[in-house]
Every structure is written in C-alpha cells, then in structure tokens.
N, CA, C and O atoms as a printed pandas DataFrame, in Angstrom:
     atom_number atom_name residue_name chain_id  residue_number  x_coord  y_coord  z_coord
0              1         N          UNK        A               1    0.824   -1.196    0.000
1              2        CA          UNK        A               1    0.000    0.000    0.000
2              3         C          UNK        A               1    0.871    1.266    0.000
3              4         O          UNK        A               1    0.488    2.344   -0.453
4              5         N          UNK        A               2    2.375    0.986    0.682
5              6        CA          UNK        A               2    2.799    2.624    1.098
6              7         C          UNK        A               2    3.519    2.801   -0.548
7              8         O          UNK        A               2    3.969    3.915   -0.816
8              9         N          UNK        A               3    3.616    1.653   -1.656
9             10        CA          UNK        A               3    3.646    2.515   -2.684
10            11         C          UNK        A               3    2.507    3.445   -3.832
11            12         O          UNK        A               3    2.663    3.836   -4.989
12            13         N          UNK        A               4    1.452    3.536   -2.941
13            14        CA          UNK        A               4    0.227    4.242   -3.845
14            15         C          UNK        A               4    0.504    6.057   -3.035
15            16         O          UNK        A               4   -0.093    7.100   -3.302
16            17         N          UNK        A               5    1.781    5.771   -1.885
17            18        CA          UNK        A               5    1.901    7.295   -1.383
18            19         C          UNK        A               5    2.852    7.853   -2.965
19            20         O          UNK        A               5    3.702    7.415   -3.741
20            21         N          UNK        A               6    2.035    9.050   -2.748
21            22        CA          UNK        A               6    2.576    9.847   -4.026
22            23         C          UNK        A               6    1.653   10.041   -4.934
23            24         O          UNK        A               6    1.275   11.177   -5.221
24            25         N          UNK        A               7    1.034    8.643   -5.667
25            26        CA          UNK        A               7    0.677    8.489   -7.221
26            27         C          UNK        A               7   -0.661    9.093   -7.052
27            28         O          UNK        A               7   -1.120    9.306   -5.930
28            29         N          UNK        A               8   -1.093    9.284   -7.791
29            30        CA          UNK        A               8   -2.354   10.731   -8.365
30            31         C          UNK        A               8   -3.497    9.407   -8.070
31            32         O          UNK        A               8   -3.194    8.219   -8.177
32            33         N          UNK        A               9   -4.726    9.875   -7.717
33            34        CA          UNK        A               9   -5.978    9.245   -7.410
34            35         C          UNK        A               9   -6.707    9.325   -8.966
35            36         O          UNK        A               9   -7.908    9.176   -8.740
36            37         N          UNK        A              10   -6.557    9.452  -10.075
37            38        CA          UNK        A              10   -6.825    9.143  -11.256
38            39         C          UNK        A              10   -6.082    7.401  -11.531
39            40         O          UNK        A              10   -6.644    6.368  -11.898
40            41         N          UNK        A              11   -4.424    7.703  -11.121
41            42        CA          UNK        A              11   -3.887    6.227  -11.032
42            43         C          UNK        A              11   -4.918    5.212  -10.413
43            44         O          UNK        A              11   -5.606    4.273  -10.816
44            45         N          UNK        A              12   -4.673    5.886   -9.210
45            46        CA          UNK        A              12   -5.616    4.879   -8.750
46            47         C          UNK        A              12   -6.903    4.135   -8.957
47            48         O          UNK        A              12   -6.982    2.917   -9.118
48            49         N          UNK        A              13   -7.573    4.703   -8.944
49            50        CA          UNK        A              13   -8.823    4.801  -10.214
50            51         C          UNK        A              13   -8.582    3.610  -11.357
51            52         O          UNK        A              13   -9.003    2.454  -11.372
52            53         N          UNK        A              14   -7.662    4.404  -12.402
53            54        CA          UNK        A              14   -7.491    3.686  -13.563
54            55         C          UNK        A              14   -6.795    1.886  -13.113
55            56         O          UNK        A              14   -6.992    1.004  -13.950
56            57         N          UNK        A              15   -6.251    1.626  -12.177
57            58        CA          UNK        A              15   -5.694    0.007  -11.501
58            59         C          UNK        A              15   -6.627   -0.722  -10.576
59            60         O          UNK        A              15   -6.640   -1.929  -10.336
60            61         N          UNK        A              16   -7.541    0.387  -10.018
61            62        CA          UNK        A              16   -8.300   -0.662   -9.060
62            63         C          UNK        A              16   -9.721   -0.412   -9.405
63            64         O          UNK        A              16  -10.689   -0.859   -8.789
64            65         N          UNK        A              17   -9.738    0.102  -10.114
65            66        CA          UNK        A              17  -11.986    0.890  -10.822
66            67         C          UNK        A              17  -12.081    2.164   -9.738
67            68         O          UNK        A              17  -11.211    2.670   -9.029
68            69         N          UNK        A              18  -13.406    2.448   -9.894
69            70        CA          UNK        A              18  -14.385    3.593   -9.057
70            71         C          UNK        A              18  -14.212    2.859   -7.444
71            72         O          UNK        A              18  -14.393    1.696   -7.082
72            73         N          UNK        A              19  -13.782    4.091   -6.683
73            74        CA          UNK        A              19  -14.323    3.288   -5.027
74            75         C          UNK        A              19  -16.177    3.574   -5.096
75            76         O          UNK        A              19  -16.987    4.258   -5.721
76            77         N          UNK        A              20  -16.139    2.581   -4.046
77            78        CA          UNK        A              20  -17.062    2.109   -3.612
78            79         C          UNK        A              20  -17.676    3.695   -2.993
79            80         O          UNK        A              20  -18.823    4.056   -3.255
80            81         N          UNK        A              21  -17.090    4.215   -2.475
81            82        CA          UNK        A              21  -17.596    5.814   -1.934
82            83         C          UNK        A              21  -16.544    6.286   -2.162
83            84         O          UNK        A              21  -15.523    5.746   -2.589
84            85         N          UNK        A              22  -16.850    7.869   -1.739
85            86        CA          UNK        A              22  -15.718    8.861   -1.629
86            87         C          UNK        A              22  -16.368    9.447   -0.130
87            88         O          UNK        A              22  -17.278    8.901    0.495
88            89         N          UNK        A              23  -15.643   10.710    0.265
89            90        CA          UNK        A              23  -16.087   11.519    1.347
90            91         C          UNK        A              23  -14.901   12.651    1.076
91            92         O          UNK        A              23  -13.995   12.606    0.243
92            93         N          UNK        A              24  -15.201   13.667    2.040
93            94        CA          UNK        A              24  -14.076   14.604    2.440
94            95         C          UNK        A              24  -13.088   14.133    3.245
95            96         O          UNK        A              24  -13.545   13.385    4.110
96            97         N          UNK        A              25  -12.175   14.247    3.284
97            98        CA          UNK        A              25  -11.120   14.032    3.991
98            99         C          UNK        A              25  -11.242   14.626    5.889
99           100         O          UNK        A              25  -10.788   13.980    6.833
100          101         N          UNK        A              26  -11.958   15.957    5.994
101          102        CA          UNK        A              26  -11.897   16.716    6.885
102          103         C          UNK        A              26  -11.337   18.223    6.694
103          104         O          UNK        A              26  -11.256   19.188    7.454
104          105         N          UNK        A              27  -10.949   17.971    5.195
105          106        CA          UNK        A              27  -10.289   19.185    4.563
106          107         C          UNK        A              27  -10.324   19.825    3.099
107          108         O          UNK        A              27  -11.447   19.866    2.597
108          109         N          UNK        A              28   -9.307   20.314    2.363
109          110        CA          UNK        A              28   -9.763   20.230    0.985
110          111         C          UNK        A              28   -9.489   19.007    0.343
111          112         O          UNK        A              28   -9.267   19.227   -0.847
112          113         N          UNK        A              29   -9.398   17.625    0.670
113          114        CA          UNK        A              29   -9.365   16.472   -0.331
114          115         C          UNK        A              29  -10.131   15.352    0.212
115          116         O          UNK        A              29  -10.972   15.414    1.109
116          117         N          UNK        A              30   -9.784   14.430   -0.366
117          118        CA          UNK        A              30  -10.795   13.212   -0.172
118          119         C          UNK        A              30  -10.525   12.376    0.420
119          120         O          UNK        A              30   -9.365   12.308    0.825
120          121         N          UNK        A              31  -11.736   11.065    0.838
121          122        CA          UNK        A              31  -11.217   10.105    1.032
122          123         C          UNK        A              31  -11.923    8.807   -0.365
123          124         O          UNK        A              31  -13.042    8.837   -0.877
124          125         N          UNK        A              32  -10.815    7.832   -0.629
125          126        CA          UNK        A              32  -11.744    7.184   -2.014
126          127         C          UNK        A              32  -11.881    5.493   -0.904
127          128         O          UNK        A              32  -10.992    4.827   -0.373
128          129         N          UNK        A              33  -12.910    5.369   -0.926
129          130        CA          UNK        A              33  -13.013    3.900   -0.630
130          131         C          UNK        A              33  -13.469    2.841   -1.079
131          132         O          UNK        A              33  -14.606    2.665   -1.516
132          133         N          UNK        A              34  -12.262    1.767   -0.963
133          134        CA          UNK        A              34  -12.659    0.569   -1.571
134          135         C          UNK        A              34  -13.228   -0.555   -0.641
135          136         O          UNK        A              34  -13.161   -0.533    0.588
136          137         N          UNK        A              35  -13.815   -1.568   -1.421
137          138        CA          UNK        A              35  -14.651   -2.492   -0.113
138          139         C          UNK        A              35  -14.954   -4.283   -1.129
139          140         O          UNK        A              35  -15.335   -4.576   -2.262
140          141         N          UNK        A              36  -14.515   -5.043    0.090
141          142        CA          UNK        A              36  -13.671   -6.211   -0.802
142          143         C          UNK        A              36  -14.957   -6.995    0.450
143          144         O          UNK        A              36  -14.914   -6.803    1.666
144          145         N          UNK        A              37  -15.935   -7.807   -0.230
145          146        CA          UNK        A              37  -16.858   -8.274    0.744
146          147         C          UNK        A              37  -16.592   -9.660    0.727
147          148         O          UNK        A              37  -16.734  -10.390   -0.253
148          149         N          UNK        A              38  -16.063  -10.116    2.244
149          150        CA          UNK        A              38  -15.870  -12.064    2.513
150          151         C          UNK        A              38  -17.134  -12.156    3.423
151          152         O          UNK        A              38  -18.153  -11.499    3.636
152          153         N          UNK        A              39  -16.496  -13.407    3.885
153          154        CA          UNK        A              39  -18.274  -14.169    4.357
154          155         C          UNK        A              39  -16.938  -15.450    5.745
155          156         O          UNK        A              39  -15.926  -16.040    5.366
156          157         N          UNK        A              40  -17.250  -15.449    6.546
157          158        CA          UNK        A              40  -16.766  -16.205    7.823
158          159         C          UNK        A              40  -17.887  -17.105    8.027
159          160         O          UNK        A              40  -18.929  -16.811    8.615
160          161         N          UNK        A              41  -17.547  -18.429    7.402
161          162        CA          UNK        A              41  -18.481  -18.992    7.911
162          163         C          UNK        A              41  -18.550  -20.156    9.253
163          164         O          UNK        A              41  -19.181  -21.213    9.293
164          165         N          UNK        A              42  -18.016  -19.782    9.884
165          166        CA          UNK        A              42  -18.052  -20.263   11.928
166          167         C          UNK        A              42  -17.722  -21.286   12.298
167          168         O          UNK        A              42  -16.930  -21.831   11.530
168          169         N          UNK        A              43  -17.964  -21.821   13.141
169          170        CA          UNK        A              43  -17.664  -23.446   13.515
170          171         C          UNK        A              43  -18.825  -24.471   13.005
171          172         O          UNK        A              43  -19.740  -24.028   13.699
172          173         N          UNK        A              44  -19.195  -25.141   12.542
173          174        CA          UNK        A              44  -20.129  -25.755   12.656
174          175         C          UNK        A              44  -21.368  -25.586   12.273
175          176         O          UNK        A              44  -22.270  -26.419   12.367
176          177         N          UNK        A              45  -21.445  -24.374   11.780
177          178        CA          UNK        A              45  -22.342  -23.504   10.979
178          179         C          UNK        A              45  -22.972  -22.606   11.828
179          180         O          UNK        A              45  -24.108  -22.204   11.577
180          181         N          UNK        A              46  -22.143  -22.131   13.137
181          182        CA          UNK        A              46  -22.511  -21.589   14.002
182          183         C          UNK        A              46  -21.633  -20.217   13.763
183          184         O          UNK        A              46  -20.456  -20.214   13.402
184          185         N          UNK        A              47  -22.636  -18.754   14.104
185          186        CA          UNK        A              47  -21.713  -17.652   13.904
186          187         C          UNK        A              47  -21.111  -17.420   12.963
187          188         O          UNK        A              47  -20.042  -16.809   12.959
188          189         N          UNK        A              48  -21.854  -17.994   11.710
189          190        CA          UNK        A              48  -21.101  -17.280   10.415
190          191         C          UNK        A              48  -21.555  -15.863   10.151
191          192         O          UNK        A              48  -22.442  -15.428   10.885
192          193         N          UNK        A              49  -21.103  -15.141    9.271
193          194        CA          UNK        A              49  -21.233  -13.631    9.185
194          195         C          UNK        A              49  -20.400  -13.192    7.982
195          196         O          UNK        A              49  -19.393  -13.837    7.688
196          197         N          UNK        A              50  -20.846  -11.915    7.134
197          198        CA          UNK        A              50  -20.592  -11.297    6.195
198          199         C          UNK        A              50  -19.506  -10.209    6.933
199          200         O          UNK        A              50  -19.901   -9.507    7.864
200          201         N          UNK        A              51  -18.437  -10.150    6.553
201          202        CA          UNK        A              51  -17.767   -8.755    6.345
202          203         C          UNK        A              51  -17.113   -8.096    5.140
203          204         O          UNK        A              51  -17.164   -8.635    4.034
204          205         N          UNK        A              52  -16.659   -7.237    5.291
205          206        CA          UNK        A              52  -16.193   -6.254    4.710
206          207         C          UNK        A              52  -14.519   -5.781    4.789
207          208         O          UNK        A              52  -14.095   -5.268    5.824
208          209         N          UNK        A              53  -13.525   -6.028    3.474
209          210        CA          UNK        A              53  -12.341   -5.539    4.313
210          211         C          UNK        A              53  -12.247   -3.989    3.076
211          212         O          UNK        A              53  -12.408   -3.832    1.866
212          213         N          UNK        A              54  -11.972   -3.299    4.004
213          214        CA          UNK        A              54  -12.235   -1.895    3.645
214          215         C          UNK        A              54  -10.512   -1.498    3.364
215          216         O          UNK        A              54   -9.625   -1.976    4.071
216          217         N          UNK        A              55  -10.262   -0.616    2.294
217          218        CA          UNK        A              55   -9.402    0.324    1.567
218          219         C          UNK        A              55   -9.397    1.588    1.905
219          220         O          UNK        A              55   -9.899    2.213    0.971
220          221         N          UNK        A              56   -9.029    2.428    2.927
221          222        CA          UNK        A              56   -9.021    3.732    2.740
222          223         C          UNK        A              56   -8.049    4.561    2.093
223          224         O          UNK        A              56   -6.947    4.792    2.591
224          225         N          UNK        A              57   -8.511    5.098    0.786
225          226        CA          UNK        A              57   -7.155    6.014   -0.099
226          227         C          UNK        A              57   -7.427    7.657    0.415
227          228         O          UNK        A              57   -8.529    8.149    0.170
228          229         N          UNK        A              58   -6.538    8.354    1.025
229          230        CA          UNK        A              58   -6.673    9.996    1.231
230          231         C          UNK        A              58   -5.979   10.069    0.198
231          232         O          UNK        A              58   -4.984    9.416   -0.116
232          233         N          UNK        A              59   -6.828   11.349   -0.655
233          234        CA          UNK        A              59   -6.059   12.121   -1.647
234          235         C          UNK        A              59   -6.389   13.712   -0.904
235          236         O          UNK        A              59   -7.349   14.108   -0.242
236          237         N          UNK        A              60   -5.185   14.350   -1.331
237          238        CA          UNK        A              60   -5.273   15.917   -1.155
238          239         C          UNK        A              60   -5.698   16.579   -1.851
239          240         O          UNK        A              60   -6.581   15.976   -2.460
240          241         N          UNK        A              61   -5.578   17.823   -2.261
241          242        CA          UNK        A              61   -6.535   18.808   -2.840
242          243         C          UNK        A              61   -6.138   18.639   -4.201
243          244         O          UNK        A              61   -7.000   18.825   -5.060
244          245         N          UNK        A              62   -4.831   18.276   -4.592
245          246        CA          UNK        A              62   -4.256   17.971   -5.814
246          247         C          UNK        A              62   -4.522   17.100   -6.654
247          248         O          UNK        A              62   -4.450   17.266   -7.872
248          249         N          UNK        A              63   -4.946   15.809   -5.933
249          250        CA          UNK        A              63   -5.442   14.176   -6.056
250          251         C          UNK        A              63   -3.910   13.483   -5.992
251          252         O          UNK        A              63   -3.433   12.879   -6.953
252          253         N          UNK        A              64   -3.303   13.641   -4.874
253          254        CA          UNK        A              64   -2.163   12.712   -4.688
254          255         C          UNK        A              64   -2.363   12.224   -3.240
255          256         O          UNK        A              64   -2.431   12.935   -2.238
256          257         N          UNK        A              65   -2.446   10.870   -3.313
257          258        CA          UNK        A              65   -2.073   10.011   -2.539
258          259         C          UNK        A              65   -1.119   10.610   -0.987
259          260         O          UNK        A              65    0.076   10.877   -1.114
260          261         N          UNK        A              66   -1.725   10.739    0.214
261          262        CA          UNK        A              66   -1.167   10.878    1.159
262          263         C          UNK        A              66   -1.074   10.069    2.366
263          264         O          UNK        A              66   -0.082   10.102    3.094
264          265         N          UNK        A              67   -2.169    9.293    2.603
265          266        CA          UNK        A              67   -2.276    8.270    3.692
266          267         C          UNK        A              67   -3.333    7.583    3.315
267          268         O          UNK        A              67   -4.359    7.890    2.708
268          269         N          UNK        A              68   -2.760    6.201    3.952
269          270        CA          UNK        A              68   -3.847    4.641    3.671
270          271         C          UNK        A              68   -3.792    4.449    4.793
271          272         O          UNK        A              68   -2.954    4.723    5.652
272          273         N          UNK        A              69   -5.354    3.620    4.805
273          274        CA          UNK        A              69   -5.679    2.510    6.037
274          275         C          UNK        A              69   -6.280    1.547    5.662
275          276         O          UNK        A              69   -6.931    1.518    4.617
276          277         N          UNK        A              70   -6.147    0.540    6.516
277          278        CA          UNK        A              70   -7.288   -0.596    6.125
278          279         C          UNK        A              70   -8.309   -0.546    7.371
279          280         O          UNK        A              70   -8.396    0.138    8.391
280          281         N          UNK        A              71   -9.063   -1.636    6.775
281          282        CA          UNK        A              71  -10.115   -1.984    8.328
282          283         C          UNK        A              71  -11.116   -3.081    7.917
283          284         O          UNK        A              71  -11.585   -3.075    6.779
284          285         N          UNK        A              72  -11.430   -3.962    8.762
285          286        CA          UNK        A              72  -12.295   -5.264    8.352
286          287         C          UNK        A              72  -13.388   -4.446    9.470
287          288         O          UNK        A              72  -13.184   -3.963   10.583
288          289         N          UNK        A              73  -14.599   -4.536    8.635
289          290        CA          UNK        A              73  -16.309   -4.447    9.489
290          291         C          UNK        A              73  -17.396   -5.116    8.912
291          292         O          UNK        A              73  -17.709   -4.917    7.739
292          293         N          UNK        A              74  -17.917   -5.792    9.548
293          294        CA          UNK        A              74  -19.491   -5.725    9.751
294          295         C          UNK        A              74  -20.650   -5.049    8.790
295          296         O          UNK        A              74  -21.704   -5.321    8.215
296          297         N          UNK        A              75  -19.700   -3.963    9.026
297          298        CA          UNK        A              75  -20.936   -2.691    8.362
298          299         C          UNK        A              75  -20.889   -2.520    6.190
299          300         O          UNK        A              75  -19.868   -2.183    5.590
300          301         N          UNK        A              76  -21.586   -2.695    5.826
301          302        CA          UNK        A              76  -21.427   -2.754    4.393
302          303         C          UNK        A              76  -21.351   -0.975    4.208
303          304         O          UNK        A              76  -21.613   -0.068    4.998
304          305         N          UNK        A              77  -20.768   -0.980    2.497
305          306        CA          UNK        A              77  -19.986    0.039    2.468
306          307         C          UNK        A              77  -21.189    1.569    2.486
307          308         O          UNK        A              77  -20.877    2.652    2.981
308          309         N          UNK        A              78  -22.464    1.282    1.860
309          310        CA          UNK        A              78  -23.450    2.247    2.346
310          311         C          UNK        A              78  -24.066    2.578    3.838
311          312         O          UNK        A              78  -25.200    2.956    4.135
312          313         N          UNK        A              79  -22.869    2.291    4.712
313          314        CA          UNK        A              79  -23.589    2.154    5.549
314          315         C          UNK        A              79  -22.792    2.481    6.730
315          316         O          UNK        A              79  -23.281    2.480    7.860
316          317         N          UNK        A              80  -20.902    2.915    6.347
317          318        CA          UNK        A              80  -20.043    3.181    7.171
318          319         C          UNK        A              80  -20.196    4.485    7.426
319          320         O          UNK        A              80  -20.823    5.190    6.635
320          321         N          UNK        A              81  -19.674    4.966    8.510
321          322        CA          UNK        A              81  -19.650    6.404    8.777
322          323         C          UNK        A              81  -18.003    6.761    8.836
323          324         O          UNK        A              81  -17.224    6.289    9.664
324          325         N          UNK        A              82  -17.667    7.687    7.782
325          326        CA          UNK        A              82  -16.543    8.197    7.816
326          327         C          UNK        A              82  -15.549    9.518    8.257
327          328         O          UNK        A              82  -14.457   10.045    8.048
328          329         N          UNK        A              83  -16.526    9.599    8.859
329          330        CA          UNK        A              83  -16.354   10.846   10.172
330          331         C          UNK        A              83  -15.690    9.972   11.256
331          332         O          UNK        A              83  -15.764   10.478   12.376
332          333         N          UNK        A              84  -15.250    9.140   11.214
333          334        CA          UNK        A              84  -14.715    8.560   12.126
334          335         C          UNK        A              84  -13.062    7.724   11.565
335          336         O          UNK        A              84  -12.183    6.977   11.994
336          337         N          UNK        A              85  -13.292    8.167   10.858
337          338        CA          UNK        A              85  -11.905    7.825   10.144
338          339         C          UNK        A              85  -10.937    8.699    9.532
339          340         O          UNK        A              85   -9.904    8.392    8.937
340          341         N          UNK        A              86  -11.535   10.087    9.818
341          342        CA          UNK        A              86  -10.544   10.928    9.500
342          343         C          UNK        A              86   -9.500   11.171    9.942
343          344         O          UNK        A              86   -9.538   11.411   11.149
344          345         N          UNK        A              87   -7.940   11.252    9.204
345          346        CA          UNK        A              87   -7.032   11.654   10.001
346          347         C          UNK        A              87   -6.922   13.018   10.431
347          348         O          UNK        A              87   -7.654   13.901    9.985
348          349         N          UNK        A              88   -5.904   13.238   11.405
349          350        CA          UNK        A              88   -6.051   14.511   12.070
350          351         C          UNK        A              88   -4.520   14.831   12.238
351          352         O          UNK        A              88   -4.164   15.876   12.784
C-alpha cells in the first residue's frame, strides 16, 4: 500500500476501478473507498457472518495520494460512517 503514497488518485482509479464511496477528507481532499466483501463462515455452521475488508485512499486537494488505512467491518460500504476515520 505505502507505494500508492505519491501516485495521483486518477492512477488509482485507472488500476483498481471507481471506489465504492468517496467523502471529504476533513479538509480540501478526499477520502476514495474501496470495499472487498468475505463471508466467515463459523464453527459448525454456528456464527457465520458477512464482512467487509475496507481500503481507505486519502487524496489531497491535488489528487495525490497521502495516507492509507485498512479496516475489516461488519458494516457494508453504504452504511459506514466516515467521520470517524478521519485523520487529524
């Protein structure tokens, strides 16, 4: 991931498709998110469950690449709140 620091969010785009959402960053740029959906299916057929392993790309006001995260949830991608993932 720490080589997508730098490369323009058009790159990005054009190697991995459209994210799944965008948002504000908290500032003048974005956040682009991607969302890769598995399925856990439990012991015994007990406690299986759908998740989500989530991509976070920040681009700046420019569209370059400044900070990534990941994160596995529960929550499908219409449905995350990204006010809580902003860096600061």
């Amino acid at each position: 991931m720490n080589s997508w620091l730098g490369s323009t969010k058009q790159q990005l785009i054009m190697s991995w498709g459209p994210p799944a959402r965008t948002a504000s960053d908290g500032g003048t740029g974005e956040i682009l998110v991607y969302a890769t959906q598995g399925y856990w299916p439990g012991y015994n057929g007990q406690g299986a469950f759908v998740f989500w392993d989530y991509k976070y790309m920040y681009a700046d006001s420019n569209g370059k690449i400044y900070y990534w995260m990941t994160r596995r949830e529960r929550v499908p991608p219409t449905q995350i709140d990204l006010n809580i993932y902003k860096r600061y």
